[in-house]
C-alpha positions as a printed Julia matrix, in Angstrom:
464×3 Matrix{Float64}:
  -8.29   27.78  -30.16
  -9.28   30.03  -27.27
  -8.53   33.13  -29.47
 -10.56   31.62  -32.33
 -13.53   31.09  -30.0
 -13.24   34.6   -28.52
 -13.12   36.17  -32.08
 -15.8    33.8   -33.45
 -13.7    33.5   -36.68
 -14.08   30.62  -39.13
 -15.99   27.39  -39.13
 -15.81   24.51  -36.5
 -15.74   20.99  -38.15
 -17.18   18.37  -35.72
 -16.08   14.84  -36.68
 -18.58   12.2   -35.5
 -22.24   12.45  -34.63
 -22.31   10.36  -31.58
 -23.53   11.91  -28.36
 -20.41   14.09  -27.73
 -20.27   15.38  -31.3
 -23.9    16.41  -31.26
 -23.53   18.15  -27.95
 -20.37   19.97  -29.04
 -22.18   21.08  -32.2
 -25.14   22.41  -30.32
 -22.95   24.24  -27.87
 -20.97   25.9   -30.6
 -24.13   26.83  -32.4
 -25.39   28.39  -29.15
 -22.25   30.24  -28.86
 -22.87   31.8   -32.3
 -20.19   29.71  -34.13
 -20.47   28.3   -37.59
 -20.55   24.48  -37.5
 -20.06   21.77  -40.2
 -20.63   18.34  -38.61
 -20.07   14.95  -40.58
 -20.24   11.26  -39.94
 -19.57    8.3   -42.15
 -22.41    6.28  -40.64
 -25.76    6.12  -42.43
 -27.73    4.7   -39.62
 -31.24    6.01  -38.91
 -30.22    7.56  -35.67
 -27.47    9.56  -37.39
 -29.9    10.9   -40.0
 -32.22   11.97  -37.22
 -29.66   13.98  -35.26
 -28.44   15.49  -38.59
 -31.9    16.89  -39.29
 -32.04   18.31  -35.81
 -28.71   19.94  -36.09
 -29.58   21.31  -39.49
 -32.78   22.87  -37.99
 -30.35   24.54  -35.4
 -28.34   26.1   -38.12
 -25.45   23.69  -38.52
 -24.27   22.17  -41.92
 -24.23   18.41  -41.86
 -23.0    15.49  -44.03
 -24.0    11.94  -43.43
 -22.37    8.91  -44.97
 -19.03   11.03  -45.72
 -16.8    13.72  -44.65
 -16.05   16.6   -46.97
 -12.34   16.7   -46.58
 -11.95   19.85  -48.74
 -14.19   21.73  -46.32
 -12.42   20.31  -43.37
  -9.04   21.65  -44.59
 -10.47   25.21  -44.47
 -11.95   24.89  -40.89
 -10.73   27.06  -38.08
 -10.91   24.22  -35.6
 -11.64   20.53  -35.82
 -13.62   18.91  -32.87
 -13.07   15.19  -32.49
 -14.85   12.56  -30.22
 -12.77   10.19  -28.09
 -13.75    7.05  -30.15
 -12.45    8.58  -33.4
  -8.84    7.32  -34.11
  -6.2     9.89  -35.24
  -5.8     7.82  -38.47
  -9.07    8.64  -40.08
  -8.88   10.76  -43.18
 -10.57   13.96  -41.72
  -8.01   14.11  -38.94
  -5.24   13.29  -41.34
  -5.97   16.22  -43.53
  -6.53   18.6   -40.63
  -3.18   17.7   -39.13
  -1.54   18.15  -42.49
  -3.19   21.5   -42.89
  -2.09   22.63  -39.33
  -5.58   22.96  -38.08
  -6.02   22.69  -34.31
  -7.79   19.43  -33.41
  -9.33   19.53  -30.03
 -11.89   17.37  -28.01
 -15.45   18.0   -27.09
 -14.19   18.38  -23.54
 -11.99   21.33  -24.62
 -14.94   23.08  -26.42
 -16.92   22.75  -23.25
 -14.38   23.83  -20.82
 -13.64   26.99  -22.92
 -17.22   27.79  -23.29
 -18.1    27.21  -19.57
 -15.41   29.04  -17.66
 -17.47   29.27  -14.48
 -17.64   25.45  -14.1
 -15.81   24.09  -11.12
 -14.59   20.51  -11.79
 -12.48   17.65  -10.36
 -10.81   15.74  -13.25
  -9.93   12.04  -12.75
  -7.72    9.98  -15.06
  -5.7     6.8   -14.81
  -5.61    3.32  -16.16
  -8.12    1.82  -13.74
 -10.4     3.09  -11.11
 -11.25    6.51  -12.83
 -14.89    5.71  -13.45
 -15.73    4.6   -10.07
 -13.78    7.42   -8.45
 -15.41    9.94  -10.8
 -18.92    8.53   -9.89
 -18.21    8.75   -6.17
 -16.76   12.22   -6.41
 -20.04   13.48   -8.0
 -22.05   11.55   -5.22
 -19.91   13.13   -2.55
 -20.41   16.59   -3.99
 -24.18   16.14   -4.22
 -24.22   14.85   -0.61
 -22.57   18.15    0.41
 -25.35   20.18   -1.25
 -23.85   20.93   -4.6
 -25.54   20.56   -7.89
 -23.07   18.33   -9.42
 -22.97   15.77  -12.29
 -20.44   13.2   -13.56
 -19.32   13.8   -17.13
 -16.7    13.07  -19.76
 -15.58    9.55  -20.36
 -18.12    8.24  -17.87
 -20.91    8.74  -20.48
 -22.36   12.25  -20.31
 -20.5    14.82  -22.54
 -19.4    17.97  -20.79
 -20.93   19.93  -23.56
 -24.37   18.8   -22.35
 -24.01   20.68  -19.09
 -24.17   24.28  -20.38
 -27.05   23.44  -22.53
 -29.23   22.7   -19.64
 -31.66   25.32  -18.31
 -29.88   25.29  -14.98
 -26.25   24.14  -15.51
 -24.54   22.61  -12.47
 -21.87   24.58  -10.68
 -19.68   21.51  -10.23
 -18.81   18.5   -12.13
 -16.77   15.26  -11.75
 -15.01   14.82  -14.98
 -13.55   11.46  -16.12
 -10.94   12.06  -18.79
  -9.4     9.37  -20.86
  -5.98    9.4   -22.5
  -7.54    9.83  -25.79
  -9.56   12.88  -24.61
  -6.46   14.38  -22.78
  -4.5    14.14  -26.15
  -6.96   16.75  -27.53
  -7.66   18.82  -24.45
  -4.83   21.41  -24.08
  -6.71   23.65  -21.85
  -7.51   21.32  -18.96
  -6.99   23.0   -15.57
  -9.2    21.34  -12.93
  -9.84   22.67   -9.34
  -8.42   19.29   -8.36
  -6.74   16.67  -10.64
  -6.83   12.93   -9.73
  -4.48   10.27  -11.09
  -5.55    6.83   -9.9
  -3.11    4.32  -11.28
  -0.9     3.72  -14.24
  -0.17    0.44  -16.19
   0.1    -0.54  -19.92
  -3.21   -0.19  -21.78
  -4.5     0.64  -25.31
  -1.37   -0.69  -26.98
  -3.72   -1.39  -29.96
  -3.75    2.28  -30.4
  -0.58    3.59  -28.87
   2.89    2.8   -30.35
   4.32    2.21  -26.93
   3.57    2.51  -23.17
   5.6     5.79  -23.21
   3.12    7.3   -25.68
   0.18    6.21  -23.48
   1.71    7.75  -20.3
   2.51   10.92  -22.14
  -1.07   11.45  -22.85
  -2.01   10.81  -19.17
   0.58   13.45  -18.11
  -1.42   16.06  -20.27
  -3.71   16.34  -17.13
  -0.86   18.41  -15.55
   0.02   20.44  -18.7
  -1.28   23.64  -17.13
  -0.11   23.09  -13.65
   0.91   26.1   -11.38
   2.16   26.37   -7.81
  -1.55   26.73   -6.8
  -2.75   23.68   -8.43
  -4.11   20.72   -6.29
  -3.32   17.25   -7.25
  -4.37   13.85   -5.8
  -2.32   10.61   -6.78
  -1.72    7.15   -5.43
   1.35    6.49   -3.4
   1.35    2.84   -4.32
   2.54    3.13   -8.04
   6.04    3.67   -9.2
   5.14    4.73  -12.64
   2.85    7.42  -11.17
   5.85    8.62   -9.19
   8.02    8.98  -12.23
   5.19   10.48  -14.25
   4.5    13.41  -11.77
   8.1    14.18  -10.92
   8.61   17.99  -11.09
   5.1    18.93  -11.6
   4.26   22.13   -9.61
   1.29   22.37   -7.13
  -0.07   21.09   -3.87
   0.3    17.28   -3.76
  -2.01   14.94   -1.76
  -1.44   11.21   -1.72
  -3.5     8.1    -0.85
  -2.52    4.58   -0.2
  -3.76    1.12    0.97
  -0.12    0.13    1.72
   1.39    3.11    3.53
   0.42    5.34    6.49
   2.72    8.32    5.78
   0.2     9.87    3.34
  -2.82   12.06    3.38
  -5.48    9.3     3.03
  -4.82    5.74    3.93
  -6.23    2.41    5.09
  -5.6     1.31    8.64
  -5.71   -2.53    8.41
  -5.41   -3.16   12.14
  -8.41   -1.07   12.89
 -10.04   -1.51    9.7
 -10.53    2.13    9.23
 -10.09    4.7     6.41
  -8.14    7.76    7.51
  -8.37   11.1     5.6
  -6.44   14.29    6.38
  -5.2    13.18    9.86
  -8.22   11.45   11.34
 -10.25    8.19   10.91
 -13.42    8.85    8.71
 -15.2     5.53    8.51
 -14.92    1.79    8.87
 -13.99   -0.38    6.02
 -17.11   -2.49    6.73
 -19.17    0.61    5.84
 -17.77    0.66    2.27
 -20.04   -1.59    0.14
 -17.39   -2.25   -2.52
 -15.08   -5.22   -2.85
 -11.3    -5.16   -3.02
  -8.48   -3.0    -1.99
  -8.64   -1.15   -5.38
 -12.03    0.13   -4.35
 -10.74    1.14   -0.93
  -8.07    3.2    -2.87
 -10.9     4.72   -5.16
 -12.86    5.78   -2.04
  -9.78    7.37   -0.55
  -8.97    9.22   -3.76
 -12.53   10.55   -4.15
 -12.73   11.65   -0.44
  -9.34   13.45   -0.59
 -10.17   15.13   -3.83
 -13.54   16.53   -2.59
 -12.07   17.56    0.81
  -9.13   19.52   -0.67
 -11.2    21.15   -3.45
 -12.76   23.57   -0.95
 -12.1    24.26    2.8
 -15.81   24.05    3.49
 -15.61   20.29    2.41
 -13.36   19.39    5.33
 -15.17   20.76    8.39
 -16.26   18.28   11.08
 -19.85   18.52    9.73
 -18.73   17.91    6.19
 -16.7    14.97    7.19
 -19.7    13.25    8.78
 -21.7    14.03    5.69
 -19.08   12.54    3.39
 -18.75    9.42    5.66
 -22.59    8.93    5.31
 -22.36    9.41    1.65
 -19.71    6.69    1.2
 -21.96    4.24    3.12
 -24.82    4.79    0.65
 -22.56    4.27   -2.39
 -22.78    0.86   -4.36
 -20.86   -0.82   -7.14
 -21.32    0.58  -10.61
 -22.65   -1.64  -13.31
 -20.2    -3.8   -15.04
 -17.47   -3.18  -12.31
 -17.32   -6.15  -10.09
 -21.03   -5.98  -10.03
 -23.05   -8.94   -8.42
 -25.65   -9.77  -10.96
 -27.0   -13.1    -9.72
 -26.47  -15.28   -6.58
 -28.43  -18.45   -6.68
 -27.79  -22.16   -5.95
 -24.6   -21.21   -4.2
 -23.01  -19.46   -7.07
 -22.15  -15.9    -7.34
 -22.14  -14.25  -10.88
 -19.84  -11.25  -10.98
 -20.0    -8.92  -13.96
 -16.71   -7.11  -14.39
 -17.13   -6.44  -18.14
 -15.42   -2.99  -17.76
 -12.1    -4.75  -17.07
 -10.79   -4.35  -20.55
  -7.08   -4.49  -19.74
  -4.88   -6.92  -17.89
  -4.21   -4.63  -14.91
  -7.9    -4.23  -14.09
  -8.41   -8.01  -14.38
  -5.55   -8.58  -12.15
  -7.08   -6.4    -9.47
 -10.49   -8.11   -9.87
  -8.92  -11.59   -9.44
  -6.94  -10.34   -6.49
 -10.19   -9.3    -4.78
 -11.84  -12.74   -4.88
 -12.39  -14.32   -1.64
 -13.9   -17.54   -2.98
 -12.92  -20.0    -5.61
 -13.72  -18.62   -9.08
 -14.28  -19.69  -12.66
 -12.71  -16.72  -14.53
 -13.73  -15.8   -18.11
 -10.88  -14.19  -20.17
 -11.2   -12.99  -23.81
 -12.51  -10.69  -26.42
 -10.47   -8.47  -28.67
  -6.79   -8.59  -27.88
  -5.28   -5.26  -26.91
  -1.57   -5.94  -27.07
  -0.79   -7.06  -23.64
   0.44  -10.57  -22.5
  -1.8   -12.51  -19.88
   1.05  -14.19  -18.12
   1.01  -11.61  -15.24
  -2.43  -12.96  -14.3
  -1.02  -16.41  -13.32
  -0.04  -15.88   -9.6
  -3.52  -14.52   -8.67
  -5.21  -17.29  -10.82
  -3.2   -19.92   -8.96
  -4.48  -18.52   -5.55
  -8.17  -18.47   -6.42
  -9.26  -19.8    -9.74
 -10.96  -23.13  -10.1
 -10.75  -22.76  -13.86
 -10.14  -20.26  -16.77
 -12.44  -19.92  -19.77
 -10.56  -18.5   -22.72
 -12.96  -17.09  -25.35
 -13.29  -14.79  -28.34
 -10.64  -13.6   -30.78
  -8.15  -13.58  -28.05
  -8.93  -16.89  -26.5
  -5.99  -18.87  -28.26
  -3.52  -16.11  -26.83
  -5.08  -16.33  -23.48
  -4.75  -20.11  -23.5
  -1.09  -20.02  -24.83
   0.1   -17.44  -22.14
  -1.58  -19.27  -19.2
  -1.56  -23.04  -19.86
   2.17  -23.49  -18.94
   2.25  -21.39  -15.84
  -1.01  -22.83  -14.55
  -0.2   -26.35  -15.55
  -1.32  -28.9   -13.0
  -3.08  -26.33  -10.79
  -5.82  -24.47  -12.95
  -7.2   -25.87  -16.06
  -7.59  -23.52  -19.08
 -10.45  -24.3   -21.37
 -10.72  -22.8   -24.79
 -14.1   -21.89  -26.41
 -13.18  -21.1   -30.0
 -13.77  -17.72  -31.52
 -17.22  -17.57  -33.23
 -19.0   -19.74  -30.54
 -21.97  -17.97  -28.98
 -21.5   -16.15  -25.57
 -24.07  -18.54  -24.2
 -21.69  -21.47  -24.76
 -18.9   -19.75  -23.03
 -21.12  -19.15  -19.96
 -22.53  -22.64  -20.2
 -19.04  -24.04  -19.74
 -18.49  -21.71  -16.88
 -21.5   -23.0   -15.1
 -20.64  -26.6   -15.73
 -17.23  -26.07  -14.0
 -18.49  -24.08  -11.0
 -19.14  -25.63   -7.54
 -21.37  -24.54   -4.73
 -19.78  -21.64   -3.15
 -17.92  -20.48   -6.19
 -17.94  -17.28   -8.14
 -18.21  -16.98  -11.94
 -16.17  -13.99  -12.84
 -16.36  -12.16  -16.15
 -13.27   -9.92  -16.05
 -12.08  -10.26  -19.7
  -8.89   -8.17  -20.03
  -9.85   -7.48  -23.53
 -12.18   -5.21  -25.46
 -15.67   -6.49  -26.28
 -15.63   -5.51  -30.11
 -15.27   -9.02  -31.43
 -18.66  -10.09  -30.18
 -20.41   -7.04  -28.81
 -20.83   -3.24  -29.56
 -19.33   -2.3   -26.22
 -18.48   -3.57  -22.72
 -21.95   -2.55  -21.45
 -23.63   -4.91  -23.96
 -21.28   -7.66  -22.95
 -22.05   -7.1   -19.37
 -25.88   -7.0   -19.82
 -25.78  -10.26  -21.81
 -23.75  -11.86  -19.01
 -26.28  -10.91  -16.55
 -29.12  -12.13  -18.58
 -27.55  -15.51  -19.23
 -26.57  -15.82  -15.58
 -30.3   -15.77  -14.67
 -31.11  -18.27  -17.37
 -28.39  -20.79  -16.45
 -28.82  -20.61  -12.64
């Protein structure tokens, strides 16, 4: 693909006209490439961007894909939300046409961009946002891009593109980004996820490992020391390795529980009390971000830089939909953790609870059992509300292990979300939390996890 970009030969077929597809199309046109873009949607917003792209010289189809044209493309560009089973990708694969992500296009056409890439099952969004925040605190023009929301291709389209980027890269994006080679690569955690799309955990982990596909002895990598699957995945990968932990002290960044301090590169940096994020998992995210930024450039680890980074961490607050406090009234704290779309992330959220909680679990099932949540639910849950399409599975998995300790109430699929939250409010006592940490995707009831989280916050205000 790099050769085809350099030679400017053939047409690029962009599948999907969401934000990343539009950005990739525009960037390719600016680079002088011939672009054919298509989307099966006929929404007004798609027609609007199609007209804009046609004015910029692209050829666009709305409502269908021209499969014959795609089979003659030089390269096919795909958005992360497009599954590999759709017809345009199937015909491209059969024809032997390279299929790449929007991220790959952007990185190849912006070789001067310095970036720290973060992947992992959980923690990658908070870590990415914090890395961008720390880089800006150090005086860099930096932005967070990729799976966090802003396509990488939008950066070079700006009048003044940033010199640095914090890139969140998902397993889906990594699958189609063969050229990824970050200044620093970060792997936060690994646990089963997306088993509704992957045939096995092994396939999912194999895509995560693509972060290291271009590793050299000079590469710099930051990973957790607290996850056995991570140890196995990175075995034999060349480069300089830096590790963080909330359990061990024989690493490069760690949490001193006795003194309640975060240590990075041989010295304490700041107090845990200065980190305005709940849970050990967020301590790990902070350690990962600090370590990645400090090893990215020697100027980031001077005494003055360390003071700047400590101050920046103190000013960083929870992201929306990630253990976000959205309402606290009449003695009940409402916590929006809608981004917890797998069992591992929900387990982390429940483990961070320091008060009794009514826990909302459900949505669209992603292939994982819910039984592993039982130990932490026994510790802290007042009740479990099982809802959405996955509600019966949640109830079936948890009723027996929680029997006699934590009631599991099923709100049948099809009932409004307001009814789910109404049941939660009726069960909560003064001093409790109501925690939305669903362990499922949102697509049975909502367009995305953000919409689910916003509705949770709205109803929390109504029901308080």
